[in-house]
Amino acid sequence: MNDRVSMHPALAAYRHRWIVIARTADVPAGHLFHGRLLGEELAVWRNNAGHINVWENRCPHRGVRLTIGSHLGDQLQCRYHGWRYATGSGGCVHIPAHPNETPPARIGVKVFRALERSGFIWASTEEPSSEPASIAHLPADHHPLRSAIMRAPAEVVAAALLRHAFAPAGGTAQRIDPLTVVVRHATGQETLRWLIQPSTVDTSIVYGVHAATVGGAWLEAAQQLNASLQSLRSTIEAQT
Amino acid sequence: MNATARDPVICNDWHPVAGCIDLPIGRVHSTVLLDTPIAVARRDEQTYLVWLDPEHRCRHHMPLDAAIIGPTLPATLRYGHLWTSIDEPRHPLFSLPEADEAGRRPCHPGSIGVHTGGLRAIENFLDLAHFPFVHTGILGAEPYTEVLDYTVTINDANEVVATECRFVQPQAALNATGAAEIHYIYRVPRPYTAILYKTCPLQPERFDVIALFVQPVTETRCIAHQWICILDSSSSEAALRQFQLTIFGQDKPILENHREKRLPLDPRAEMPVRADATSSAYRRWLAGLGVRYGTISASQQ
Ligand code: FES
Ligand SMILES: [Fe+2]
């Protein structure tokens, strides 16, 4: 029983994908956000210029969570012994116990690939095989819905979202990749998109993106969708 | 349980299970040692009992009654604590001669449950480099962050000893009147026991003794029992207790945020630097003793 869980086979299938891990609004300037990606614990933060860092939430020195540390603008400082790590590379730039020495180059935090697009932050544990296609074609005018945590594997959640459809009369729902469900109007126009984050082997987070509708009716529609998503969550969790 | 069965070093050792001030006569103290539910009680002024309570029948603070006493374990009262062993102790309890010196005030500031492995708590106790960041303004302060080289040895009694440790501290003790360079000696007599000898602000030629006795509850939970035996004669016991509890209260949230609650013994698992010489020696010494309980060995990594 190792405390450091190696990646579960059910999650390994998603290793080469860009996976949504947070909404842009979840990581305001100066904040250390605690996230998850395929069972890994993440420390997510942006530097002074707004560049997003997605790091393993673990100081290499003694294994303390970096999310309890301090945001120094372009560096993150561990709370335990004050070691500092640079934005971008994650390399250790200062060891206060030996203040006049340059830290050995081999010391650094494990860094994940990250990008920010269309109001979401994406990350990948290994070299991604493609761009985050699921977000590339979002309608320009869209609204993120409230995210929902579900105690169920991503596969179960994706299947349930597809079945439940949320499609308008005459519309369709389609799973365009293992972690994305797109809902279309009878006219073929996209009205809704679900992005699924496999946090751990049995926990997933669902993010909804709702295309803007004319006449300001989107707020009411969004409220309805939030409510439907919550009831879907109860159904899924009751089954698993 | 499996880990205990595999670890004769820890099972045959003495472990603290209660501070004596926490044991009123005729009342049961229920606790867990090495995944094993036990009960502890003080029958009268002199007699202490420790027994196995596998079904957890003993409720905390219930009256002592012959009917609830199970198979008994060895019990020794020393250094303000009651010590026991879940198997046959192979050694006498470690020695701490200062405990019997005249002019010292023994005090048990408290016992604190920590959701981390006990070896992590000991390692933290042996650590100088965290003072400016965790005990800011008390045991350390920026810019005095440097850890000067010190010496770590294994003494004739096979204990880890670190000498010539120095650190600039704003308020080294309750009776300190300003910042001072403090001299430390650390001694680790047993895997779950560490003792600190610290320059006394009033009598620089003598040392205050501060000990951490850790009760391993499970591999990932412990109870940290503190015991101090210091030369300070002016501060009130309540103030001394408060000072020690404040310090430990600052360590607790850090200790509970280790990603691995057990201590990795593979030197490549974490990233030690020179300032961590005591920690590195401690881990090597644990590996040499064959300690498994509360560790992640190289093969499990
Ligand atoms: S654990 Fe992070 S600096 Fe020591
Ligand atoms: Fe500390």
mmCIF file of C-alpha atoms and ligand atoms in Angstrom, chain A residues 80, chain B residues 124-125 127 130-131 134-135 139 247-248 250-251, ligand 2:
data_model
loop_
_atom_site.group_PDB
_atom_site.id
_atom_site.type_symbol
_atom_site.label_atom_id
_atom_site.label_comp_id
_atom_site.label_asym_id
_atom_site.label_seq_id
_atom_site.Cartn_x
_atom_site.Cartn_y
_atom_site.Cartn_z
ATOM 1 C CA TYR A 80 7.813 24.263 5.160
ATOM 2 C CA ASN B 124 10.247 17.582 11.914
ATOM 3 C CA PHE B 125 11.441 17.846 15.517
ATOM 4 C CA ASP B 127 14.749 20.068 11.671
ATOM 5 C CA HIS B 130 11.881 25.324 8.963
ATOM 6 C CA PHE B 131 12.188 27.699 11.937
ATOM 7 C CA VAL B 134 6.935 27.840 10.388
ATOM 8 C CA HIS B 135 7.870 29.395 13.747
ATOM 9 C CA LEU B 139 12.332 30.162 16.708
ATOM 10 C CA ILE B 247 5.128 25.838 18.690
ATOM 11 C CA PHE B 248 3.612 22.450 18.053
ATOM 12 C CA GLN B 250 2.471 25.666 14.065
ATOM 13 C CA ASP B 251 4.037 22.343 13.042
HETATM 14 FE FE FE C 2 8.717 22.887 14.265
#
